[in-house]
XYZ file of C-alpha atoms in Angstrom:
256
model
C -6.212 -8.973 19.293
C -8.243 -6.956 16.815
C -10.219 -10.059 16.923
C -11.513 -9.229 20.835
C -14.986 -6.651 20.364
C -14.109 -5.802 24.087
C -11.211 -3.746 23.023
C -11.916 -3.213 19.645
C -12.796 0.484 19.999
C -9.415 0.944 21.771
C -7.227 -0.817 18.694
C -9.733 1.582 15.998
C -8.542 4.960 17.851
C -5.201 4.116 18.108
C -4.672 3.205 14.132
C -6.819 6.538 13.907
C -4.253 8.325 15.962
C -1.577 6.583 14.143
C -2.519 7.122 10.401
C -2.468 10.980 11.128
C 1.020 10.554 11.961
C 2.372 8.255 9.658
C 1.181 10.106 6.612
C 4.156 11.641 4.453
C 4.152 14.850 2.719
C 3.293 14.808 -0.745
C 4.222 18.969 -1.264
C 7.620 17.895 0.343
C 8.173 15.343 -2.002
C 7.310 17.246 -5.233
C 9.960 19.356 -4.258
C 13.146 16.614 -4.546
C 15.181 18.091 -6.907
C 16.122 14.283 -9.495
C 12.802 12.375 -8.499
C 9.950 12.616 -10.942
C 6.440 10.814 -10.425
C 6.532 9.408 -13.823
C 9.727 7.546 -11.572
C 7.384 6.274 -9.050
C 5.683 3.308 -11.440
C 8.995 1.765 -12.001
C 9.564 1.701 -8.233
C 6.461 -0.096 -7.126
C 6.137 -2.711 -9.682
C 9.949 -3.441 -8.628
C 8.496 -3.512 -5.381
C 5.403 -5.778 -6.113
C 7.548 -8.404 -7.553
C 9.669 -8.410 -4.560
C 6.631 -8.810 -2.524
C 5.671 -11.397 -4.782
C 8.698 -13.328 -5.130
C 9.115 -13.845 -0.632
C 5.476 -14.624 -0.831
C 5.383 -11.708 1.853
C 2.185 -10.375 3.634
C -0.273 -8.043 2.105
C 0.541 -5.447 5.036
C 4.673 -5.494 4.173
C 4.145 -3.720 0.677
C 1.580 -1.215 1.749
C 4.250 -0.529 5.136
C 7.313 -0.682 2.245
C 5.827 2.418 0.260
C 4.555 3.908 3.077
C 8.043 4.149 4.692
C 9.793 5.106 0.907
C 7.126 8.192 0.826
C 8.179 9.475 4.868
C 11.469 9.218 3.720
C 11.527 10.969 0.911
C 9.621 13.654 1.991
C 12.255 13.987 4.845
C 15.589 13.396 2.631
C 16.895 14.421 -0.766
C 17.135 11.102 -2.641
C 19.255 11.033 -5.872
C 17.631 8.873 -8.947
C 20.582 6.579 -8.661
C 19.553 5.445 -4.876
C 15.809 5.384 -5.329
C 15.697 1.409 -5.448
C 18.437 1.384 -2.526
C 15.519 3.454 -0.747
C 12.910 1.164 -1.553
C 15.066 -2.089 -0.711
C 15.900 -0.826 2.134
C 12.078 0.191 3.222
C 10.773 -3.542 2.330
C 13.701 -4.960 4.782
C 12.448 -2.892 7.536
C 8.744 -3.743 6.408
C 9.335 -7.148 6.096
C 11.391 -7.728 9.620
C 8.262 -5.921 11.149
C 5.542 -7.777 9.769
C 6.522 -11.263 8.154
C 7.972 -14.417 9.464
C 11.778 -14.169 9.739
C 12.102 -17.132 7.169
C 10.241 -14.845 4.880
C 12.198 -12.247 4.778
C 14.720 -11.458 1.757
C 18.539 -11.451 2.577
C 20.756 -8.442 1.453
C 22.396 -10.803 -1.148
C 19.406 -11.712 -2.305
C 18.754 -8.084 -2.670
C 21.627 -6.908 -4.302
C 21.221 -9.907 -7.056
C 17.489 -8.500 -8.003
C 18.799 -4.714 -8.213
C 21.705 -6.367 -10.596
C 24.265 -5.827 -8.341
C 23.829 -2.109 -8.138
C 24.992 -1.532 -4.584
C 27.184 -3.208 -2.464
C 26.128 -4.943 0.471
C 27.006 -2.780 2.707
C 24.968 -0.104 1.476
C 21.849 -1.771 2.003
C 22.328 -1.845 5.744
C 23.448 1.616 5.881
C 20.590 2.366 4.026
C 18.536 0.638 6.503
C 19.883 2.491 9.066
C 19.568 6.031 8.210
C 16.220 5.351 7.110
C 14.826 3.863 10.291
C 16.633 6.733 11.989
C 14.762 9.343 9.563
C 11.330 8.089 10.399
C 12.144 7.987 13.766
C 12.161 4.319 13.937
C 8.030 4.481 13.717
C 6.352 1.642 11.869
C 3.023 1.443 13.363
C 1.364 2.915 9.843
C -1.939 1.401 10.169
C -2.086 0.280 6.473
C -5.169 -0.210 4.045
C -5.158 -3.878 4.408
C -5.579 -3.824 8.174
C -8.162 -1.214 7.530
C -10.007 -3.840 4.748
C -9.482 -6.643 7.805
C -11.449 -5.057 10.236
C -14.051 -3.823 8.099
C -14.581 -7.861 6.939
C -14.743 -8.393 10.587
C -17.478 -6.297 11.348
C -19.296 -7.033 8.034
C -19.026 -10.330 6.310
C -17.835 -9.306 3.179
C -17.647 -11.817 -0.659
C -14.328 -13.337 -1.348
C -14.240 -11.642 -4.732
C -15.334 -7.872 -3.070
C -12.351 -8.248 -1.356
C -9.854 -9.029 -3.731
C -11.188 -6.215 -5.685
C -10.871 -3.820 -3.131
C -7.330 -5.170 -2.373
C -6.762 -4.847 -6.239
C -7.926 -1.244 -6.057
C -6.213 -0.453 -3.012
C -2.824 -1.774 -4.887
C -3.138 0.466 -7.766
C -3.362 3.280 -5.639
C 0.290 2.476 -4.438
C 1.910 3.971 -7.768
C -0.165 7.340 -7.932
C 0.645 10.700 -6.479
C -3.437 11.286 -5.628
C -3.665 8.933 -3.185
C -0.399 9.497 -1.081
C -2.464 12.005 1.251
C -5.242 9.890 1.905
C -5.779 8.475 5.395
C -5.693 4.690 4.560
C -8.946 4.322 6.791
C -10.711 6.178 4.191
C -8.924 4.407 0.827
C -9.686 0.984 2.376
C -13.129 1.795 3.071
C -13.658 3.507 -0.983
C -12.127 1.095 -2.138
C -14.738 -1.665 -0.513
C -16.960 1.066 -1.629
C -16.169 0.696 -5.516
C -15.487 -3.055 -4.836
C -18.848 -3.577 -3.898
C -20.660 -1.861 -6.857
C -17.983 -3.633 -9.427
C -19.279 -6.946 -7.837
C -22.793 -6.073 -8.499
C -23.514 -5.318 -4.589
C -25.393 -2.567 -3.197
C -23.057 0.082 -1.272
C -25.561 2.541 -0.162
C -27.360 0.243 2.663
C -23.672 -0.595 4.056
C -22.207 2.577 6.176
C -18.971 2.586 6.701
C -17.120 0.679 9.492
C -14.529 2.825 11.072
C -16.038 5.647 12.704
C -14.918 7.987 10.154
C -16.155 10.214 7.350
C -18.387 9.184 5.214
C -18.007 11.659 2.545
C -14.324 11.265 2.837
C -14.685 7.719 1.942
C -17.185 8.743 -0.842
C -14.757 10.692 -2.020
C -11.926 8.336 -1.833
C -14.024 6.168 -3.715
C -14.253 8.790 -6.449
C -10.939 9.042 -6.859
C -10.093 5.526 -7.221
C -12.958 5.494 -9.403
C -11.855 7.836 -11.842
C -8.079 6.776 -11.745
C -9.059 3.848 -12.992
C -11.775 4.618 -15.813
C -8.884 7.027 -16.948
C -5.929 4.653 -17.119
C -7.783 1.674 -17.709
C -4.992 0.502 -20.373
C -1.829 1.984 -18.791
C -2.354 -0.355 -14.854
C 0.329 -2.096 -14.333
C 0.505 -4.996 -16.202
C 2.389 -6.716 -12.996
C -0.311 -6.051 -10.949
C -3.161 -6.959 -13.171
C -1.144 -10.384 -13.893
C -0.382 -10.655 -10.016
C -4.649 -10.253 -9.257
C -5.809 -12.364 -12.661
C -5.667 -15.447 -11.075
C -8.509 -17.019 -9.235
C -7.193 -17.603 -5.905
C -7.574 -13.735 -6.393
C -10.808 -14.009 -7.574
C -9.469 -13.021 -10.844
C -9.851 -9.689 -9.787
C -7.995 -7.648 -12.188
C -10.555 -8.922 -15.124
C -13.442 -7.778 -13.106
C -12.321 -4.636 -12.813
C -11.552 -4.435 -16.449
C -14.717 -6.158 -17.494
C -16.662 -3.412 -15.305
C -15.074 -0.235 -17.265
């Protein structure tokens, strides 16, 4: 429906609206008494390779995190159910946006975390998490936000697998938990562009929003990366080196 300029303007609000409310806390979550950042890596490249694995859509591991971080800003989470959290999370993301064939089985599950948890605990899990966020899962994610700015700009295949490769990274730091994902899509596509060899400046951004706050999104993705050039994941610069991704992760490298 995005797709229809008649109610385009209507759809843009609402994810406006709804990215205010879907944000989590990051001062709540610095306060869980076992869960460190340095923890949070570990998570998302678990994560990622899930993702990977189901061949699941782009928007299912940006909703995954997204419900992990409202959770845990809501619940004390012990180190020793942090994966249970974030298995849970991608089984709620992944009924809400994939195809129902797609979508990973609890036994499945359980076999990649080792047999950690029973099965049963998964589905509580999934419970009590879905009843923590208040059962809310329309987080307008970065990847919907790099959609419609393709749509109303014709954008290069490899700007955009940059930009998703940028927006990725920013899964597994604290910096960019905070940010509206209008504004981390759109610095992101900002970055992308100049990586690619494009010209940002003559290209406003598409979503009605801030300009400097995109500026400075960019920024921050910007320096992120120049400063931990050679501690990215390596999952996720394997995952983006190939070329049906542009080989996106070597551009990026190349560029710095």
């Amino acid at each position: 429906i995005i797709n229809d300029v008649e109610y385009r303007d209507e759809i843009v609000a609402h994810m406006h609206h709804m990215e205010s409310e879907t944000l989590a806390s990051v001062e709540l979550m610095d306060v869980q008494p076992e869960l460190k950042w340095f923890m949070r890596p570990y998570l998302v490249d678990f994560i990622v390779e899930i993702h990977q694995t189901f061949r699941l859509r782009p928007e299912t591991l940006y909703l995954t995190m997204n419900i992990v971080d409202r959770y845990v800003s809501k619940r004390i989470v012990y180190k020793r159910h942090f994966q249970l959290v974030g298995c849970a999370a991608l089984l709620i993301a992944a009924k809400f946006e994939d195809a129902k064939d797609r979508v990973p089985t609890v036994a499945e599950l359980s076999q990649m975390c080792c047999s950690a948890y029973d099965d049963s605990a998964f589905t509580q899990m999934e419970g009590h998490v879905l009843s923590t966020i208040g059962w809310c899962l329309g987080f307008p994610t970065p990847e919907a936000w790099l959609r419609l700015a393709c749509l109303e700009r014709r954008e290069e295949t490899a700007t955009q697998s940059v930009a998703r490769f940028l927006m990725e990274l920013s899964l597994f730091q604290r910096d960019f938990i905070g940010l509206a994902p209008s504004h981390l899509a759109g610095g992101a596509l900002m970055l992308a562009r100049y990586i690619c060899g494009q010209s940002a400046a003559a290209r406003p951004h598409p979503f009605g929003s801030d300009d400097a706050a995109v500026t400075s999104a960019a920024q921050l993705i910007d320096t992120y990366v120049r400063d931990n050039l050679s501690e990215l994941s390596l999952i996720l610069v394997k995952k983006y080196s190939f070329s049906h991704f542009s080989n996106a992760s070597t551009l990026v490298r190349h560029y710095y």
